PDB file of C-alpha atoms in Angstrom:
ATOM      1  CA  MET A  45       0.045   0.160  -0.013  1.00  0.00           C
ATOM      2  CA  ILE A  46       1.102   3.972  -0.350  1.00  0.00           C
ATOM      3  CA  GLN A  47       2.050   5.674   2.216  1.00  0.00           C
ATOM      4  CA  TYR A  48       1.029   8.988   3.028  1.00  0.00           C
ATOM      5  CA  LYS A  49       1.450  11.242   5.454  1.00  0.00           C
ATOM      6  CA  ASN A  50      -2.278  11.977   6.043  1.00  0.00           C
ATOM      7  CA  ILE A  51      -5.669  11.065   4.990  1.00  0.00           C
ATOM      8  CA  ILE A  52      -7.981  14.267   4.503  1.00  0.00           C
ATOM      9  CA  LEU A  53     -11.959  13.295   4.068  1.00  0.00           C
ATOM     10  CA  ILE A  54     -14.258  16.151   3.026  1.00  0.00           C
ATOM     11  CA  GLY A  55     -18.558  16.421   2.354  1.00  0.00           C
ATOM     12  CA  MET A  56     -22.023  17.158   3.665  1.00  0.00           C
ATOM     13  CA  PRO A  57     -22.744  16.348   6.680  1.00  0.00           C
ATOM     14  CA  GLY A  58     -24.236  13.278   7.938  1.00  0.00           C
ATOM     15  CA  SER A  59     -22.012  12.134   5.260  1.00  0.00           C
ATOM     16  CA  GLY A  60     -20.249   9.587   7.191  1.00  0.00           C
ATOM     17  CA  LYS A  61     -16.585  11.965   7.751  1.00  0.00           C
ATOM     18  CA  SER A  62     -16.302  10.993  11.652  1.00  0.00           C
ATOM     19  CA  THR A  63     -17.600   7.470  11.149  1.00  0.00           C
ATOM     20  CA  VAL A  64     -15.921   6.415   8.141  1.00  0.00           C
ATOM     21  CA  GLY A  65     -12.777   8.071   9.199  1.00  0.00           C
ATOM     22  CA  VAL A  66     -12.726   6.161  12.523  1.00  0.00           C
ATOM     23  CA  LEU A  67     -12.874   2.710  10.809  1.00  0.00           C
ATOM     24  CA  LEU A  68     -10.236   4.009   8.434  1.00  0.00           C
ATOM     25  CA  ALA A  69      -7.873   4.841  10.111  1.00  0.00           C
ATOM     26  CA  LYS A  70      -7.975   1.698  12.368  1.00  0.00           C
ATOM     27  CA  ALA A  71      -7.711  -0.304   9.093  1.00  0.00           C
ATOM     28  CA  MET A  72      -4.229   1.734   7.758  1.00  0.00           C
ATOM     29  CA  GLY A  73      -2.905   2.506  11.496  1.00  0.00           C
ATOM     30  CA  PHE A  74      -3.331   5.562  11.430  1.00  0.00           C
ATOM     31  CA  ALA A  75      -4.550   7.917  14.032  1.00  0.00           C
ATOM     32  CA  PHE A  76      -8.375  10.220  13.383  1.00  0.00           C
ATOM     33  CA  LEU A  77      -9.004  13.368  14.431  1.00  0.00           C
ATOM     34  CA  ASP A  78     -11.930  14.660  13.802  1.00  0.00           C
ATOM     35  CA  THR A  79     -11.369  19.017  13.360  1.00  0.00           C
ATOM     36  CA  ASP A  80     -15.097  19.854  14.956  1.00  0.00           C
ATOM     37  CA  LEU A  81     -13.385  18.716  17.891  1.00  0.00           C
ATOM     38  CA  THR A  82     -10.327  20.787  17.574  1.00  0.00           C
ATOM     39  CA  ILE A  83     -12.308  23.229  17.293  1.00  0.00           C
ATOM     40  CA  GLN A  84     -15.045  23.164  20.256  1.00  0.00           C
ATOM     41  CA  HIS A  85     -11.568  23.425  22.800  1.00  0.00           C
ATOM     42  CA  ARG A  86     -10.248  25.743  21.141  1.00  0.00           C
ATOM     43  CA  GLU A  87     -13.213  27.796  21.572  1.00  0.00           C
ATOM     44  CA  GLY A  88     -14.383  26.441  24.430  1.00  0.00           C
ATOM     45  CA  ALA A  89     -17.746  25.903  23.354  1.00  0.00           C
ATOM     46  CA  LEU A  90     -19.314  23.367  21.075  1.00  0.00           C
ATOM     47  CA  LEU A  91     -20.492  23.816  17.661  1.00  0.00           C
ATOM     48  CA  GLN A  92     -23.825  25.149  17.208  1.00  0.00           C
ATOM     49  CA  ASP A  93     -23.160  27.288  20.008  1.00  0.00           C
ATOM     50  CA  LEU A  94     -19.887  28.344  18.583  1.00  0.00           C
ATOM     51  CA  VAL A  95     -22.421  29.216  14.941  1.00  0.00           C
ATOM     52  CA  ASP A  96     -24.959  31.006  16.959  1.00  0.00           C
ATOM     53  CA  ARG A  97     -22.811  33.550  19.019  1.00  0.00           C
ATOM     54  CA  LEU A  98     -20.079  34.240  15.647  1.00  0.00           C
ATOM     55  CA  GLY A  99     -22.804  34.254  13.052  1.00  0.00           C
ATOM     56  CA  VAL A 100     -22.048  32.091  10.222  1.00  0.00           C
ATOM     57  CA  ASP A 101     -18.819  33.358   8.706  1.00  0.00           C
ATOM     58  CA  GLY A 102     -17.366  34.047  12.477  1.00  0.00           C
ATOM     59  CA  PHE A 103     -17.950  30.477  12.818  1.00  0.00           C
ATOM     60  CA  LEU A 104     -15.845  30.159   9.239  1.00  0.00           C
ATOM     61  CA  ASP A 105     -13.604  32.398  10.487  1.00  0.00           C
ATOM     62  CA  ALA A 106     -12.772  30.002  14.058  1.00  0.00           C
ATOM     63  CA  GLU A 107     -12.910  26.628  11.392  1.00  0.00           C
ATOM     64  CA  GLU A 108     -10.445  27.741   8.968  1.00  0.00           C
ATOM     65  CA  ALA A 109      -7.976  28.752  12.249  1.00  0.00           C
ATOM     66  CA  ALA A 110      -8.705  25.566  13.825  1.00  0.00           C
ATOM     67  CA  VAL A 111      -8.256  23.273  10.753  1.00  0.00           C
ATOM     68  CA  ARG A 112      -4.919  25.110   9.953  1.00  0.00           C
ATOM     69  CA  SER A 113      -3.577  25.194  13.573  1.00  0.00           C
ATOM     70  CA  VAL A 114      -3.468  21.394  12.878  1.00  0.00           C
ATOM     71  CA  SER A 115      -0.110  19.437  11.144  1.00  0.00           C
ATOM     72  CA  PRO A 116      -0.638  16.088  11.946  1.00  0.00           C
ATOM     73  CA  THR A 117       1.168  12.616  10.547  1.00  0.00           C
ATOM     74  CA  GLY A 118      -0.791   9.610  10.366  1.00  0.00           C
ATOM     75  CA  TYR A 119      -3.460  10.322  10.909  1.00  0.00           C
ATOM     76  CA  VAL A 120      -7.208   9.938   9.010  1.00  0.00           C
ATOM     77  CA  ILE A 121      -8.881  13.510   9.276  1.00  0.00           C
ATOM     78  CA  SER A 122     -12.336  14.701   8.955  1.00  0.00           C
ATOM     79  CA  PRO A 123     -12.890  18.472   9.219  1.00  0.00           C
ATOM     80  CA  GLY A 124     -16.223  19.767   9.222  1.00  0.00           C
ATOM     81  CA  GLY A 125     -18.186  19.771   6.098  1.00  0.00           C
ATOM     82  CA  SER A 126     -17.717  23.533   6.120  1.00  0.00           C
ATOM     83  CA  VAL A 127     -14.397  23.049   5.781  1.00  0.00           C
ATOM     84  CA  VAL A 128     -14.827  24.072   2.102  1.00  0.00           C
ATOM     85  CA  CYS A 129     -15.838  27.618   2.319  1.00  0.00           C
ATOM     86  CA  ARG A 130     -12.691  28.687   2.844  1.00  0.00           C
ATOM     87  CA  GLU A 131     -10.191  28.347   0.634  1.00  0.00           C
ATOM     88  CA  GLY A 132      -7.161  28.828   3.514  1.00  0.00           C
ATOM     89  CA  ALA A 133      -8.178  25.907   5.206  1.00  0.00           C
ATOM     90  CA  MET A 134      -8.485  23.899   2.357  1.00  0.00           C
ATOM     91  CA  ARG A 135      -5.004  24.658   0.676  1.00  0.00           C
ATOM     92  CA  HIS A 136      -3.849  23.528   4.670  1.00  0.00           C
ATOM     93  CA  LEU A 137      -5.004  20.338   4.548  1.00  0.00           C
ATOM     94  CA  LYS A 138      -4.586  19.748   0.449  1.00  0.00           C
ATOM     95  CA  ARG A 139      -0.888  20.162   2.104  1.00  0.00           C
ATOM     96  CA  LEU A 140      -1.159  17.263   4.067  1.00  0.00           C
ATOM     97  CA  GLY A 141      -2.465  14.855   2.506  1.00  0.00           C
ATOM     98  CA  PRO A 142      -5.272  13.368   0.032  1.00  0.00           C
ATOM     99  CA  VAL A 143      -8.327  14.805   0.471  1.00  0.00           C
ATOM    100  CA  ILE A 144     -11.139  12.293  -0.139  1.00  0.00           C
ATOM    101  CA  TYR A 145     -15.211  12.959  -1.072  1.00  0.00           C
ATOM    102  CA  LEU A 146     -17.838  11.381  -0.033  1.00  0.00           C
ATOM    103  CA  ARG A 147     -20.407  12.153  -1.897  1.00  0.00           C
ATOM    104  CA  VAL A 148     -23.895  10.863  -0.804  1.00  0.00           C
ATOM    105  CA  PRO A 149     -27.252  11.576  -2.499  1.00  0.00           C
ATOM    106  CA  LEU A 150     -29.236  14.560  -1.134  1.00  0.00           C
ATOM    107  CA  GLU A 151     -31.906  11.901   0.086  1.00  0.00           C
ATOM    108  CA  GLU A 152     -29.794  10.587   1.849  1.00  0.00           C
ATOM    109  CA  LEU A 153     -28.164  12.888   3.971  1.00  0.00           C
ATOM    110  CA  THR A 154     -32.410  14.456   4.198  1.00  0.00           C
ATOM    111  CA  ARG A 155     -32.337  10.923   5.867  1.00  0.00           C
ATOM    112  CA  ARG A 156     -29.377  10.990   8.568  1.00  0.00           C
ATOM    113  CA  VAL A 157     -29.644  14.579   9.803  1.00  0.00           C
ATOM    114  CA  GLN A 158     -32.931  14.605  11.580  1.00  0.00           C
ATOM    115  CA  ASN A 159     -30.999  17.750  13.885  1.00  0.00           C
ATOM    116  CA  ILE A 160     -29.775  19.727  11.913  1.00  0.00           C
ATOM    117  CA  SER A 161     -31.192  23.152  13.755  1.00  0.00           C
ATOM    118  CA  THR A 162     -28.855  21.575  16.666  1.00  0.00           C
ATOM    119  CA  ARG A 163     -25.571  20.133  14.876  1.00  0.00           C
ATOM    120  CA  GLY A 164     -23.465  22.929  14.565  1.00  0.00           C
ATOM    121  CA  ILE A 165     -23.942  23.389  10.222  1.00  0.00           C
ATOM    122  CA  ALA A 166     -23.074  26.378   9.010  1.00  0.00           C
ATOM    123  CA  MET A 167     -25.518  27.632   8.003  1.00  0.00           C
ATOM    124  CA  ARG A 168     -27.418  31.116   7.543  1.00  0.00           C
ATOM    125  CA  PRO A 169     -31.529  31.052   8.464  1.00  0.00           C
ATOM    126  CA  GLY A 170     -33.236  30.227   5.756  1.00  0.00           C
ATOM    127  CA  GLU A 171     -31.044  27.271   4.240  1.00  0.00           C
ATOM    128  CA  THR A 172     -32.218  23.753   4.440  1.00  0.00           C
ATOM    129  CA  LEU A 173     -29.422  21.206   3.631  1.00  0.00           C
ATOM    130  CA  ALA A 174     -30.459  20.852  -0.115  1.00  0.00           C
ATOM    131  CA  SER A 175     -29.939  24.751  -0.428  1.00  0.00           C
ATOM    132  CA  ILE A 176     -25.925  23.903   0.894  1.00  0.00           C
ATOM    133  CA  MET A 177     -25.777  21.082  -0.933  1.00  0.00           C
ATOM    134  CA  ALA A 178     -26.094  23.042  -4.176  1.00  0.00           C
ATOM    135  CA  TYR A 179     -23.326  25.669  -2.972  1.00  0.00           C
ATOM    136  CA  ARG A 180     -20.286  23.281  -1.664  1.00  0.00           C
ATOM    137  CA  ALA A 181     -20.891  21.269  -3.829  1.00  0.00           C
ATOM    138  CA  PRO A 182     -18.746  22.692  -6.439  1.00  0.00           C
ATOM    139  CA  LEU A 183     -16.460  22.803  -3.599  1.00  0.00           C
ATOM    140  CA  TYR A 184     -16.108  19.557  -3.045  1.00  0.00           C
ATOM    141  CA  GLU A 185     -15.422  18.878  -6.193  1.00  0.00           C
ATOM    142  CA  GLN A 186     -12.991  21.602  -6.876  1.00  0.00           C
ATOM    143  CA  TRP A 187     -10.190  20.568  -3.690  1.00  0.00           C
ATOM    144  CA  ALA A 188     -11.230  16.698  -3.825  1.00  0.00           C
ATOM    145  CA  ASP A 189      -8.598  14.341  -5.723  1.00  0.00           C
ATOM    146  CA  LYS A 190     -10.498  12.003  -5.670  1.00  0.00           C
ATOM    147  CA  ILE A 191     -14.677  11.495  -5.691  1.00  0.00           C
ATOM    148  CA  LEU A 192     -15.853   8.666  -3.750  1.00  0.00           C
ATOM    149  CA  ASP A 193     -19.753   8.376  -4.059  1.00  0.00           C
ATOM    150  CA  CYS A 194     -21.251   6.253  -1.260  1.00  0.00           C
ATOM    151  CA  PRO A 195     -24.983   4.968  -2.320  1.00  0.00           C
ATOM    152  CA  PRO A 196     -27.972   4.938  -0.286  1.00  0.00           C
ATOM    153  CA  GLY A 197     -27.767   0.919   1.728  1.00  0.00           C
ATOM    154  CA  GLN A 198     -23.821   0.941   1.215  1.00  0.00           C
ATOM    155  CA  SER A 199     -22.479  -0.401   4.400  1.00  0.00           C
ATOM    156  CA  LEU A 200     -19.894   1.759   6.326  1.00  0.00           C
ATOM    157  CA  GLU A 201     -17.417  -1.421   5.590  1.00  0.00           C
ATOM    158  CA  GLU A 202     -17.970  -0.660   2.139  1.00  0.00           C
ATOM    159  CA  THR A 203     -17.168   2.793   2.197  1.00  0.00           C
ATOM    160  CA  VAL A 204     -14.442   2.259   3.906  1.00  0.00           C
ATOM    161  CA  ALA A 205     -12.855  -0.660   1.481  1.00  0.00           C
ATOM    162  CA  GLN A 206     -13.635   1.143  -1.175  1.00  0.00           C
ATOM    163  CA  VAL A 207     -11.222   4.109  -0.044  1.00  0.00           C
ATOM    164  CA  LEU A 208      -8.501   1.864   0.139  1.00  0.00           C
ATOM    165  CA  GLY A 209      -8.847   0.893  -2.913  1.00  0.00           C
ATOM    166  CA  GLN A 210      -8.242   4.454  -3.860  1.00  0.00           C
ATOM    167  CA  ILE A 211      -5.722   4.112  -1.772  1.00  0.00           C
ATOM    168  CA  LYS A 212      -4.177   1.464  -3.484  1.00  0.00           C
ATOM    169  CA  GLU A 213      -4.474   2.608  -7.189  1.00  0.00           C
ATOM    170  CA  GLU A 214      -2.119   6.011  -6.285  1.00  0.00           C
ATOM    171  CA  THR A 215      -4.049   7.749  -8.170  1.00  0.00           C
ATOM    172  CA  VAL A 216      -4.836   9.598  -5.189  1.00  0.00           C
TER     173      VAL A 216
END
């Protein structure tokens, strides 16, 4: 297997970045880093509280600062879904390793994300999961080294195997 410094998983809230990331890290012998936890630790508050207190733009700035503060080696990194909204954060992540976009259909995301108003998603009043996806999908594609389609019904193990397959191809 090709050895990478890190692997970065990006995608919408509910795409499975954290869950798949933990399993992928175990399969690769890597550690796991969820940068949402980095933000919470740095700011001393839960994500939703930060969105409420700082507003979306302030939250995105805090997220970028948190992401840029990490430079690990041997990690699967799962940033928040809004990380693609800040170029500086994405440029930093791209320096850390290949970026893999877990692309999940909107219908599946809607099924998975039941707590949209309390989950800590960077969204403005009136925005929906669909409008956020319409805005972010081109950004995910722009920054991704590899795009993996994750259809409804695909198991976590199948998604992990799919990521490992892409890593082994060295086309990431």
